[in-house]
Amino acid sequence: MTGDALAAAERRLAAAGVPTPRNDAELLVRHVTGWGRGELLLRRARPMPADAGDRLEPLVARRAAREPLQLILGSVGFRHLDLLVRPGVFLPRPETEVLAGEAADRTPAGGVVVEPCTGTGAIACAVASESAPGRVLATDVSAEAVALARENAARCGVAVEVGRGDLLGPVPRALRGHVDVLVCNPPYVAEAELAGLEPEVRDWDPVAALVSGPTGNEVVERLVDAAPRWLRPGGWLLLELDPARAAVTAARCRVAGLTDVGVVRDLAGRDRIVLARHGMRSSSAGAI
């Protein structure tokens, strides 16, 4: 019966240490059957189609080996979007949906939005679809990420320019002082912290998308220091980061001359996002 297959999958995932075995088992069963959640509930006492059962076993084995569920399913829901995901590109996280929403809320009509470290393009696509920007630019050092972000933008039907390069390197210099929203989920793991991450993260996400350097705050600091040069007066910087580093990052924003510095909590109540505003035009022409 379908319920038996579901229970067996849940037990196997739980034994493997998967954090959410029931949820993952249900999603895998729905994936191979094509059923919605309600249909799965109605069919629990009925036999699962034979071909679906055959396809379920290897998928459960992959998840039990701690391969991320998103990669097994091939896509991930992010806010109202369905984004493609692939090995070698950083996977979007639920907490980052909060960051995307904060960025969209601060994007003026016709404004310019820049997202370094775009990965799948999740934030850029969400902002482009939920607000009315004049221009959205995203960057990443990874060729695989750039290709996937472009594919997701086309899939979502939004206009996002994606360039390959380090942080703000690919962004046209003519946009300095004219960016309305600079939003980023940068690498913020310290080198010594990598080994302690969950297998789904440590073994599958690109190290370059996770690890910033010895302190974990190197990329965040570069973006904070560059923000006054790129933001227009009144423009916003929004950064996702390690909750343990929220206070020090907020302090650095103030040192950089940014104002209206605040912290936003994620879905679990942790200080996950630092935001700050550029209150005056900077005359500095230095590069990030």
PDB file of C-alpha atoms in Angstrom:
ATOM      1  CA  MET A   1       0.000   0.000   0.000  1.00  0.00           C
ATOM      2  CA  THR A   2       1.039   3.591  -0.537  1.00  0.00           C
ATOM      3  CA  GLY A   3       0.962   4.228   3.199  1.00  0.00           C
ATOM      4  CA  ASP A   4       3.325   1.317   3.802  1.00  0.00           C
ATOM      5  CA  ALA A   5       5.773   2.592   1.183  1.00  0.00           C
ATOM      6  CA  LEU A   6       5.597   6.052   2.715  1.00  0.00           C
ATOM      7  CA  ALA A   7       6.238   4.729   6.220  1.00  0.00           C
ATOM      8  CA  ALA A   8       9.155   2.591   5.035  1.00  0.00           C
ATOM      9  CA  ALA A   9      10.724   5.576   3.290  1.00  0.00           C
ATOM     10  CA  GLU A  10      10.287   7.699   6.394  1.00  0.00           C
ATOM     11  CA  ARG A  11      11.936   5.065   8.606  1.00  0.00           C
ATOM     12  CA  ARG A  12      14.891   4.744   6.249  1.00  0.00           C
ATOM     13  CA  LEU A  13      15.427   8.489   6.098  1.00  0.00           C
ATOM     14  CA  ALA A  14      15.111   8.846   9.859  1.00  0.00           C
ATOM     15  CA  ALA A  15      17.692   6.103  10.385  1.00  0.00           C
ATOM     16  CA  ALA A  16      20.054   7.967   8.052  1.00  0.00           C
ATOM     17  CA  GLY A  17      19.765  11.117  10.153  1.00  0.00           C
ATOM     18  CA  VAL A  18      17.738  13.148   7.661  1.00  0.00           C
ATOM     19  CA  PRO A  19      16.368  16.101   9.672  1.00  0.00           C
ATOM     20  CA  THR A  20      12.830  16.010   8.192  1.00  0.00           C
ATOM     21  CA  PRO A  21      12.185  12.367   7.249  1.00  0.00           C
ATOM     22  CA  ARG A  22       8.396  12.511   7.051  1.00  0.00           C
ATOM     23  CA  ASN A  23       8.295  15.640   4.924  1.00  0.00           C
ATOM     24  CA  ASP A  24      10.990  14.326   2.582  1.00  0.00           C
ATOM     25  CA  ALA A  25       9.349  10.912   2.243  1.00  0.00           C
ATOM     26  CA  GLU A  26       6.037  12.532   1.324  1.00  0.00           C
ATOM     27  CA  LEU A  27       7.660  14.780  -1.265  1.00  0.00           C
ATOM     28  CA  LEU A  28       9.492  11.852  -2.853  1.00  0.00           C
ATOM     29  CA  VAL A  29       6.289   9.804  -3.073  1.00  0.00           C
ATOM     30  CA  ARG A  30       4.451  12.755  -4.589  1.00  0.00           C
ATOM     31  CA  HIS A  31       7.309  13.244  -7.035  1.00  0.00           C
ATOM     32  CA  VAL A  32       7.164   9.699  -8.420  1.00  0.00           C
ATOM     33  CA  THR A  33       3.361   9.518  -8.462  1.00  0.00           C
ATOM     34  CA  GLY A  34       2.559  13.040  -9.598  1.00  0.00           C
ATOM     35  CA  TRP A  35       0.014  13.327  -6.793  1.00  0.00           C
ATOM     36  CA  GLY A  36      -0.735  16.435  -4.804  1.00  0.00           C
ATOM     37  CA  ARG A  37      -0.759  16.379  -1.026  1.00  0.00           C
ATOM     38  CA  GLY A  38      -4.504  15.851  -0.798  1.00  0.00           C
ATOM     39  CA  GLU A  39      -4.438  13.026  -3.317  1.00  0.00           C
ATOM     40  CA  LEU A  40      -1.650  11.322  -1.396  1.00  0.00           C
ATOM     41  CA  LEU A  41      -3.761  11.409   1.762  1.00  0.00           C
ATOM     42  CA  LEU A  42      -6.705   9.873  -0.082  1.00  0.00           C
ATOM     43  CA  ARG A  43      -4.586   7.111  -1.636  1.00  0.00           C
ATOM     44  CA  ARG A  44      -2.624   6.006   1.434  1.00  0.00           C
ATOM     45  CA  ALA A  45      -4.720   2.833   1.744  1.00  0.00           C
ATOM     46  CA  ARG A  46      -4.430   2.000  -1.959  1.00  0.00           C
ATOM     47  CA  PRO A  47      -1.590   0.321  -3.858  1.00  0.00           C
ATOM     48  CA  MET A  48       1.064   2.582  -5.302  1.00  0.00           C
ATOM     49  CA  PRO A  49       1.480   2.269  -9.086  1.00  0.00           C
ATOM     50  CA  ALA A  50       4.204  -0.301  -9.780  1.00  0.00           C
ATOM     51  CA  ASP A  51       6.335   2.016 -11.875  1.00  0.00           C
ATOM     52  CA  ALA A  52       6.181   4.672  -9.155  1.00  0.00           C
ATOM     53  CA  GLY A  53       7.350   2.170  -6.562  1.00  0.00           C
ATOM     54  CA  ASP A  54      10.276   1.180  -8.759  1.00  0.00           C
ATOM     55  CA  ARG A  55      11.310   4.813  -9.139  1.00  0.00           C
ATOM     56  CA  LEU A  56      10.860   5.623  -5.466  1.00  0.00           C
ATOM     57  CA  GLU A  57      13.501   3.213  -4.128  1.00  0.00           C
ATOM     58  CA  PRO A  58      16.579   4.820  -5.769  1.00  0.00           C
ATOM     59  CA  LEU A  59      15.379   8.298  -4.830  1.00  0.00           C
ATOM     60  CA  VAL A  60      14.994   7.314  -1.192  1.00  0.00           C
ATOM     61  CA  ALA A  61      18.478   5.792  -1.326  1.00  0.00           C
ATOM     62  CA  ARG A  62      19.898   9.062  -2.631  1.00  0.00           C
ATOM     63  CA  ARG A  63      18.204  11.049   0.108  1.00  0.00           C
ATOM     64  CA  ALA A  64      19.360   8.563   2.740  1.00  0.00           C
ATOM     65  CA  ALA A  65      22.896   9.202   1.472  1.00  0.00           C
ATOM     66  CA  ARG A  66      22.193  12.871   2.364  1.00  0.00           C
ATOM     67  CA  GLU A  67      21.929  14.190  -1.158  1.00  0.00           C
ATOM     68  CA  PRO A  68      19.818  17.358  -0.892  1.00  0.00           C
ATOM     69  CA  LEU A  69      16.138  16.834  -1.587  1.00  0.00           C
ATOM     70  CA  GLN A  70      16.093  19.790  -3.972  1.00  0.00           C
ATOM     71  CA  LEU A  71      18.647  18.146  -6.258  1.00  0.00           C
ATOM     72  CA  ILE A  72      16.712  14.883  -6.268  1.00  0.00           C
ATOM     73  CA  LEU A  73      13.508  16.677  -7.224  1.00  0.00           C
ATOM     74  CA  GLY A  74      15.305  18.939  -9.717  1.00  0.00           C
ATOM     75  CA  SER A  75      13.648  22.145  -8.597  1.00  0.00           C
ATOM     76  CA  VAL A  76      12.811  24.141  -5.498  1.00  0.00           C
ATOM     77  CA  GLY A  77      10.006  26.457  -4.521  1.00  0.00           C
ATOM     78  CA  PHE A  78      11.227  29.958  -3.677  1.00  0.00           C
ATOM     79  CA  ARG A  79       8.526  32.409  -2.673  1.00  0.00           C
ATOM     80  CA  HIS A  80       6.025  32.000  -5.543  1.00  0.00           C
ATOM     81  CA  LEU A  81       8.614  30.756  -8.060  1.00  0.00           C
ATOM     82  CA  ASP A  82       9.676  27.257  -9.083  1.00  0.00           C
ATOM     83  CA  LEU A  83      13.423  27.330  -9.747  1.00  0.00           C
ATOM     84  CA  LEU A  84      15.639  24.756 -11.395  1.00  0.00           C
ATOM     85  CA  VAL A  85      18.580  23.519  -9.336  1.00  0.00           C
ATOM     86  CA  ARG A  86      21.686  21.574 -10.317  1.00  0.00           C
ATOM     87  CA  PRO A  87      24.775  20.098  -8.661  1.00  0.00           C
ATOM     88  CA  GLY A  88      27.574  22.624  -8.371  1.00  0.00           C
ATOM     89  CA  VAL A  89      25.296  25.627  -7.789  1.00  0.00           C
ATOM     90  CA  PHE A  90      24.360  26.887  -4.321  1.00  0.00           C
ATOM     91  CA  LEU A  91      20.850  25.792  -3.333  1.00  0.00           C
ATOM     92  CA  PRO A  92      18.322  28.440  -2.238  1.00  0.00           C
ATOM     93  CA  ARG A  93      17.285  28.289   1.414  1.00  0.00           C
ATOM     94  CA  PRO A  94      13.863  29.063   2.927  1.00  0.00           C
ATOM     95  CA  GLU A  95      15.360  31.794   5.136  1.00  0.00           C
ATOM     96  CA  THR A  96      16.595  33.604   2.035  1.00  0.00           C
ATOM     97  CA  GLU A  97      12.977  34.105   0.981  1.00  0.00           C
ATOM     98  CA  VAL A  98      12.785  36.697   3.762  1.00  0.00           C
ATOM     99  CA  LEU A  99      15.773  38.534   2.262  1.00  0.00           C
ATOM    100  CA  ALA A 100      14.164  38.521  -1.186  1.00  0.00           C
ATOM    101  CA  GLY A 101      10.934  39.912   0.219  1.00  0.00           C
ATOM    102  CA  GLU A 102      12.727  42.702   2.074  1.00  0.00           C
ATOM    103  CA  ALA A 103      14.576  43.609  -1.127  1.00  0.00           C
ATOM    104  CA  ALA A 104      11.398  43.612  -3.216  1.00  0.00           C
ATOM    105  CA  ASP A 105       9.649  45.844  -0.675  1.00  0.00           C
ATOM    106  CA  ARG A 106      12.458  48.415  -0.982  1.00  0.00           C
ATOM    107  CA  THR A 107      12.677  48.402  -4.769  1.00  0.00           C
ATOM    108  CA  PRO A 108      11.143  51.549  -6.277  1.00  0.00           C
ATOM    109  CA  ALA A 109       9.363  51.518  -9.612  1.00  0.00           C
ATOM    110  CA  GLY A 110      11.987  51.825 -12.323  1.00  0.00           C
ATOM    111  CA  GLY A 111      14.791  51.280  -9.828  1.00  0.00           C
ATOM    112  CA  VAL A 112      18.100  49.476 -10.219  1.00  0.00           C
ATOM    113  CA  VAL A 113      18.686  46.252  -8.284  1.00  0.00           C
ATOM    114  CA  VAL A 114      22.042  44.469  -8.069  1.00  0.00           C
ATOM    115  CA  GLU A 115      22.544  40.983  -6.624  1.00  0.00           C
ATOM    116  CA  PRO A 116      26.085  39.588  -6.367  1.00  0.00           C
ATOM    117  CA  CYS A 117      26.577  35.879  -5.556  1.00  0.00           C
ATOM    118  CA  THR A 118      23.309  35.063  -7.307  1.00  0.00           C
ATOM    119  CA  GLY A 119      23.653  31.270  -7.533  1.00  0.00           C
ATOM    120  CA  THR A 120      20.401  30.029  -9.071  1.00  0.00           C
ATOM    121  CA  GLY A 121      19.213  33.606  -9.522  1.00  0.00           C
ATOM    122  CA  ALA A 122      16.574  33.128  -6.826  1.00  0.00           C
ATOM    123  CA  ILE A 123      16.713  36.574  -5.243  1.00  0.00           C
ATOM    124  CA  ALA A 124      17.054  38.467  -8.516  1.00  0.00           C
ATOM    125  CA  CYS A 125      14.154  36.576 -10.097  1.00  0.00           C
ATOM    126  CA  ALA A 126      11.956  37.061  -7.033  1.00  0.00           C
ATOM    127  CA  VAL A 127      12.622  40.791  -6.854  1.00  0.00           C
ATOM    128  CA  ALA A 128      12.074  41.190 -10.594  1.00  0.00           C
ATOM    129  CA  SER A 129       8.747  39.366 -10.381  1.00  0.00           C
ATOM    130  CA  GLU A 130       7.435  41.006  -7.201  1.00  0.00           C
ATOM    131  CA  SER A 131       8.298  44.638  -7.873  1.00  0.00           C
ATOM    132  CA  ALA A 132       8.627  46.902 -10.896  1.00  0.00           C
ATOM    133  CA  PRO A 133      12.355  47.576 -11.253  1.00  0.00           C
ATOM    134  CA  GLY A 134      13.783  49.215 -14.311  1.00  0.00           C
ATOM    135  CA  ARG A 135      16.853  46.992 -14.260  1.00  0.00           C
ATOM    136  CA  VAL A 136      17.976  43.923 -12.325  1.00  0.00           C
ATOM    137  CA  LEU A 137      21.583  42.753 -12.531  1.00  0.00           C
ATOM    138  CA  ALA A 138      22.995  39.584 -10.970  1.00  0.00           C
ATOM    139  CA  THR A 139      26.559  38.286 -10.827  1.00  0.00           C
ATOM    140  CA  ASP A 140      28.420  35.147  -9.846  1.00  0.00           C
ATOM    141  CA  VAL A 141      31.974  33.858 -10.224  1.00  0.00           C
ATOM    142  CA  SER A 142      30.686  30.425 -11.261  1.00  0.00           C
ATOM    143  CA  ALA A 143      29.982  29.758 -14.927  1.00  0.00           C
ATOM    144  CA  GLU A 144      27.507  27.054 -13.902  1.00  0.00           C
ATOM    145  CA  ALA A 145      25.646  29.489 -11.670  1.00  0.00           C
ATOM    146  CA  VAL A 146      25.527  32.173 -14.356  1.00  0.00           C
ATOM    147  CA  ALA A 147      24.076  29.730 -16.878  1.00  0.00           C
ATOM    148  CA  LEU A 148      21.483  28.444 -14.415  1.00  0.00           C
ATOM    149  CA  ALA A 149      20.481  31.931 -13.271  1.00  0.00           C
ATOM    150  CA  ARG A 150      19.877  32.926 -16.884  1.00  0.00           C
ATOM    151  CA  GLU A 151      17.810  29.792 -17.418  1.00  0.00           C
ATOM    152  CA  ASN A 152      15.737  30.479 -14.319  1.00  0.00           C
ATOM    153  CA  ALA A 153      15.126  34.081 -15.341  1.00  0.00           C
ATOM    154  CA  ALA A 154      13.785  32.869 -18.682  1.00  0.00           C
ATOM    155  CA  ARG A 155      11.748  30.186 -16.921  1.00  0.00           C
ATOM    156  CA  CYS A 156      10.203  32.790 -14.616  1.00  0.00           C
ATOM    157  CA  GLY A 157       9.610  35.251 -17.433  1.00  0.00           C
ATOM    158  CA  VAL A 158      11.584  38.072 -15.830  1.00  0.00           C
ATOM    159  CA  ALA A 159      14.290  40.384 -17.143  1.00  0.00           C
ATOM    160  CA  VAL A 160      17.519  39.773 -15.232  1.00  0.00           C
ATOM    161  CA  GLU A 161      20.966  40.567 -16.620  1.00  0.00           C
ATOM    162  CA  VAL A 162      23.458  37.980 -15.376  1.00  0.00           C
ATOM    163  CA  GLY A 163      27.214  38.515 -15.609  1.00  0.00           C
ATOM    164  CA  ARG A 164      30.142  36.390 -14.573  1.00  0.00           C
ATOM    165  CA  GLY A 165      32.686  37.876 -12.206  1.00  0.00           C
ATOM    166  CA  ASP A 166      33.562  38.696  -8.612  1.00  0.00           C
ATOM    167  CA  LEU A 167      30.890  40.576  -6.677  1.00  0.00           C
ATOM    168  CA  LEU A 168      30.359  43.968  -8.351  1.00  0.00           C
ATOM    169  CA  GLY A 169      33.063  43.493 -10.971  1.00  0.00           C
ATOM    170  CA  PRO A 170      30.645  42.770 -13.858  1.00  0.00           C
ATOM    171  CA  VAL A 171      28.330  45.683 -12.991  1.00  0.00           C
ATOM    172  CA  PRO A 172      28.771  48.681 -15.339  1.00  0.00           C
ATOM    173  CA  ARG A 173      30.750  51.484 -13.705  1.00  0.00           C
ATOM    174  CA  ALA A 174      28.111  53.925 -14.951  1.00  0.00           C
ATOM    175  CA  LEU A 175      25.775  52.532 -12.300  1.00  0.00           C
ATOM    176  CA  ARG A 176      27.983  53.693  -9.428  1.00  0.00           C
ATOM    177  CA  GLY A 177      25.903  55.979  -7.273  1.00  0.00           C
ATOM    178  CA  HIS A 178      22.683  54.886  -9.008  1.00  0.00           C
ATOM    179  CA  VAL A 179      21.823  51.514  -7.434  1.00  0.00           C
ATOM    180  CA  ASP A 180      18.574  51.490  -5.457  1.00  0.00           C
ATOM    181  CA  VAL A 181      18.953  48.053  -3.876  1.00  0.00           C
ATOM    182  CA  LEU A 182      22.152  46.068  -3.353  1.00  0.00           C
ATOM    183  CA  VAL A 183      21.120  42.664  -2.025  1.00  0.00           C
ATOM    184  CA  CYS A 184      23.256  39.604  -1.436  1.00  0.00           C
ATOM    185  CA  ASN A 185      23.378  36.227   0.265  1.00  0.00           C
ATOM    186  CA  PRO A 186      27.188  35.998   0.261  1.00  0.00           C
ATOM    187  CA  PRO A 187      29.499  33.258   1.507  1.00  0.00           C
ATOM    188  CA  TYR A 188      29.559  33.700   5.290  1.00  0.00           C
ATOM    189  CA  VAL A 189      30.987  30.479   6.712  1.00  0.00           C
ATOM    190  CA  ALA A 190      34.418  30.596   8.367  1.00  0.00           C
ATOM    191  CA  GLU A 191      36.982  28.072   7.155  1.00  0.00           C
ATOM    192  CA  ALA A 192      37.010  26.254  10.500  1.00  0.00           C
ATOM    193  CA  GLU A 193      33.209  25.919  10.465  1.00  0.00           C
ATOM    194  CA  LEU A 194      32.937  24.002   7.190  1.00  0.00           C
ATOM    195  CA  ALA A 195      33.530  20.537   8.641  1.00  0.00           C
ATOM    196  CA  GLY A 196      30.693  20.965  11.126  1.00  0.00           C
ATOM    197  CA  LEU A 197      27.993  21.740   8.572  1.00  0.00           C
ATOM    198  CA  GLU A 198      25.220  19.294   7.672  1.00  0.00           C
ATOM    199  CA  PRO A 199      26.237  16.792   4.943  1.00  0.00           C
ATOM    200  CA  GLU A 200      23.655  18.257   2.547  1.00  0.00           C
ATOM    201  CA  VAL A 201      25.501  21.562   2.745  1.00  0.00           C
ATOM    202  CA  ARG A 202      29.120  20.536   3.302  1.00  0.00           C
ATOM    203  CA  ASP A 203      29.215  17.823   0.639  1.00  0.00           C
ATOM    204  CA  TRP A 204      26.976  19.327  -2.035  1.00  0.00           C
ATOM    205  CA  ASP A 205      27.077  23.120  -2.062  1.00  0.00           C
ATOM    206  CA  PRO A 206      30.162  24.641  -3.719  1.00  0.00           C
ATOM    207  CA  VAL A 207      32.754  25.532  -1.086  1.00  0.00           C
ATOM    208  CA  ALA A 208      33.281  28.906  -2.755  1.00  0.00           C
ATOM    209  CA  ALA A 209      29.600  29.705  -2.181  1.00  0.00           C
ATOM    210  CA  LEU A 210      29.858  28.800   1.496  1.00  0.00           C
ATOM    211  CA  VAL A 211      33.258  29.810   2.848  1.00  0.00           C
ATOM    212  CA  SER A 212      34.252  33.456   2.966  1.00  0.00           C
ATOM    213  CA  GLY A 213      37.647  33.029   4.615  1.00  0.00           C
ATOM    214  CA  PRO A 214      39.167  32.637   8.081  1.00  0.00           C
ATOM    215  CA  THR A 215      36.590  34.845   9.816  1.00  0.00           C
ATOM    216  CA  GLY A 216      33.519  34.162   7.679  1.00  0.00           C
ATOM    217  CA  ASN A 217      32.864  37.882   7.312  1.00  0.00           C
ATOM    218  CA  GLU A 218      35.326  38.795   4.571  1.00  0.00           C
ATOM    219  CA  VAL A 219      32.832  39.046   1.697  1.00  0.00           C
ATOM    220  CA  VAL A 220      30.241  40.771   3.863  1.00  0.00           C
ATOM    221  CA  GLU A 221      32.809  43.419   4.817  1.00  0.00           C
ATOM    222  CA  ARG A 222      33.755  44.020   1.177  1.00  0.00           C
ATOM    223  CA  LEU A 223      30.128  44.608   0.271  1.00  0.00           C
ATOM    224  CA  VAL A 224      29.527  46.933   3.217  1.00  0.00           C
ATOM    225  CA  ASP A 225      32.591  48.987   2.355  1.00  0.00           C
ATOM    226  CA  ALA A 226      31.603  49.187  -1.327  1.00  0.00           C
ATOM    227  CA  ALA A 227      27.944  50.049  -0.744  1.00  0.00           C
ATOM    228  CA  PRO A 228      28.381  53.849  -0.363  1.00  0.00           C
ATOM    229  CA  ARG A 229      30.065  53.992  -3.769  1.00  0.00           C
ATOM    230  CA  TRP A 230      27.307  52.093  -5.561  1.00  0.00           C
ATOM    231  CA  LEU A 231      24.084  53.090  -3.825  1.00  0.00           C
ATOM    232  CA  ARG A 232      22.198  56.214  -4.724  1.00  0.00           C
ATOM    233  CA  PRO A 233      21.274  58.501  -1.823  1.00  0.00           C
ATOM    234  CA  GLY A 234      18.500  56.652  -0.028  1.00  0.00           C
ATOM    235  CA  GLY A 235      19.425  53.310  -1.588  1.00  0.00           C
ATOM    236  CA  TRP A 236      19.451  50.116   0.464  1.00  0.00           C
ATOM    237  CA  LEU A 237      22.018  47.450   1.267  1.00  0.00           C
ATOM    238  CA  LEU A 238      20.594  44.095   2.394  1.00  0.00           C
ATOM    239  CA  LEU A 239      22.823  41.202   3.448  1.00  0.00           C
ATOM    240  CA  GLU A 240      22.107  37.713   4.720  1.00  0.00           C
ATOM    241  CA  LEU A 241      24.695  36.530   7.235  1.00  0.00           C
ATOM    242  CA  ASP A 242      25.539  34.382  10.214  1.00  0.00           C
ATOM    243  CA  PRO A 243      23.349  35.518  13.135  1.00  0.00           C
ATOM    244  CA  ALA A 244      26.441  35.519  15.350  1.00  0.00           C
ATOM    245  CA  ARG A 245      27.944  38.248  13.145  1.00  0.00           C
ATOM    246  CA  ALA A 246      24.887  40.468  12.800  1.00  0.00           C
ATOM    247  CA  ALA A 247      25.968  42.941  15.482  1.00  0.00           C
ATOM    248  CA  VAL A 248      29.506  43.378  14.178  1.00  0.00           C
ATOM    249  CA  THR A 249      28.200  43.800  10.631  1.00  0.00           C
ATOM    250  CA  ALA A 250      25.680  46.412  11.731  1.00  0.00           C
ATOM    251  CA  ALA A 251      28.502  48.286  13.445  1.00  0.00           C
ATOM    252  CA  ARG A 252      30.603  48.164  10.290  1.00  0.00           C
ATOM    253  CA  CYS A 253      27.681  49.598   8.306  1.00  0.00           C
ATOM    254  CA  ARG A 254      27.639  52.597  10.619  1.00  0.00           C
ATOM    255  CA  VAL A 255      31.401  53.041  10.307  1.00  0.00           C
ATOM    256  CA  ALA A 256      30.975  52.998   6.512  1.00  0.00           C
ATOM    257  CA  GLY A 257      28.591  55.933   6.829  1.00  0.00           C
ATOM    258  CA  LEU A 258      25.381  53.999   6.221  1.00  0.00           C
ATOM    259  CA  THR A 259      22.247  54.956   8.143  1.00  0.00           C
ATOM    260  CA  ASP A 260      18.943  53.393   9.216  1.00  0.00           C
ATOM    261  CA  VAL A 261      20.864  50.247  10.124  1.00  0.00           C
ATOM    262  CA  GLY A 262      18.614  47.405  11.219  1.00  0.00           C
ATOM    263  CA  VAL A 263      18.425  43.658  11.682  1.00  0.00           C
ATOM    264  CA  VAL A 264      15.670  41.367  10.379  1.00  0.00           C
ATOM    265  CA  ARG A 265      15.029  37.937  11.835  1.00  0.00           C
ATOM    266  CA  ASP A 266      14.583  34.811   9.736  1.00  0.00           C
ATOM    267  CA  LEU A 267      11.774  32.246   9.920  1.00  0.00           C
ATOM    268  CA  ALA A 268      13.396  30.693  12.997  1.00  0.00           C
ATOM    269  CA  GLY A 269      13.684  34.006  14.840  1.00  0.00           C
ATOM    270  CA  ARG A 270      17.439  34.429  14.307  1.00  0.00           C
ATOM    271  CA  ASP A 271      19.136  37.725  13.392  1.00  0.00           C
ATOM    272  CA  ARG A 272      19.725  36.787   9.755  1.00  0.00           C
ATOM    273  CA  ILE A 273      19.607  39.997   7.700  1.00  0.00           C
ATOM    274  CA  VAL A 274      21.373  43.305   8.166  1.00  0.00           C
ATOM    275  CA  LEU A 275      20.019  46.229   6.196  1.00  0.00           C
ATOM    276  CA  ALA A 276      21.270  49.776   5.932  1.00  0.00           C
ATOM    277  CA  ARG A 277      20.660  52.885   3.874  1.00  0.00           C
ATOM    278  CA  HIS A 278      22.991  55.253   2.070  1.00  0.00           C
ATOM    279  CA  GLY A 279      22.254  58.733   3.327  1.00  0.00           C
ATOM    280  CA  MET A 280      24.639  60.780   1.191  1.00  0.00           C
ATOM    281  CA  ARG A 281      26.517  60.574  -2.071  1.00  0.00           C
ATOM    282  CA  SER A 282      30.112  59.366  -1.772  1.00  0.00           C
ATOM    283  CA  SER A 283      32.883  60.922  -3.828  1.00  0.00           C
ATOM    284  CA  SER A 284      35.052  57.824  -3.543  1.00  0.00           C
ATOM    285  CA  ALA A 285      35.833  56.069  -6.820  1.00  0.00           C
ATOM    286  CA  GLY A 286      37.598  53.031  -5.390  1.00  0.00           C
ATOM    287  CA  ALA A 287      36.708  49.562  -6.598  1.00  0.00           C
ATOM    288  CA  ILE A 288      35.297  46.842  -4.411  1.00  0.00           C
TER     289      ILE A 288
END
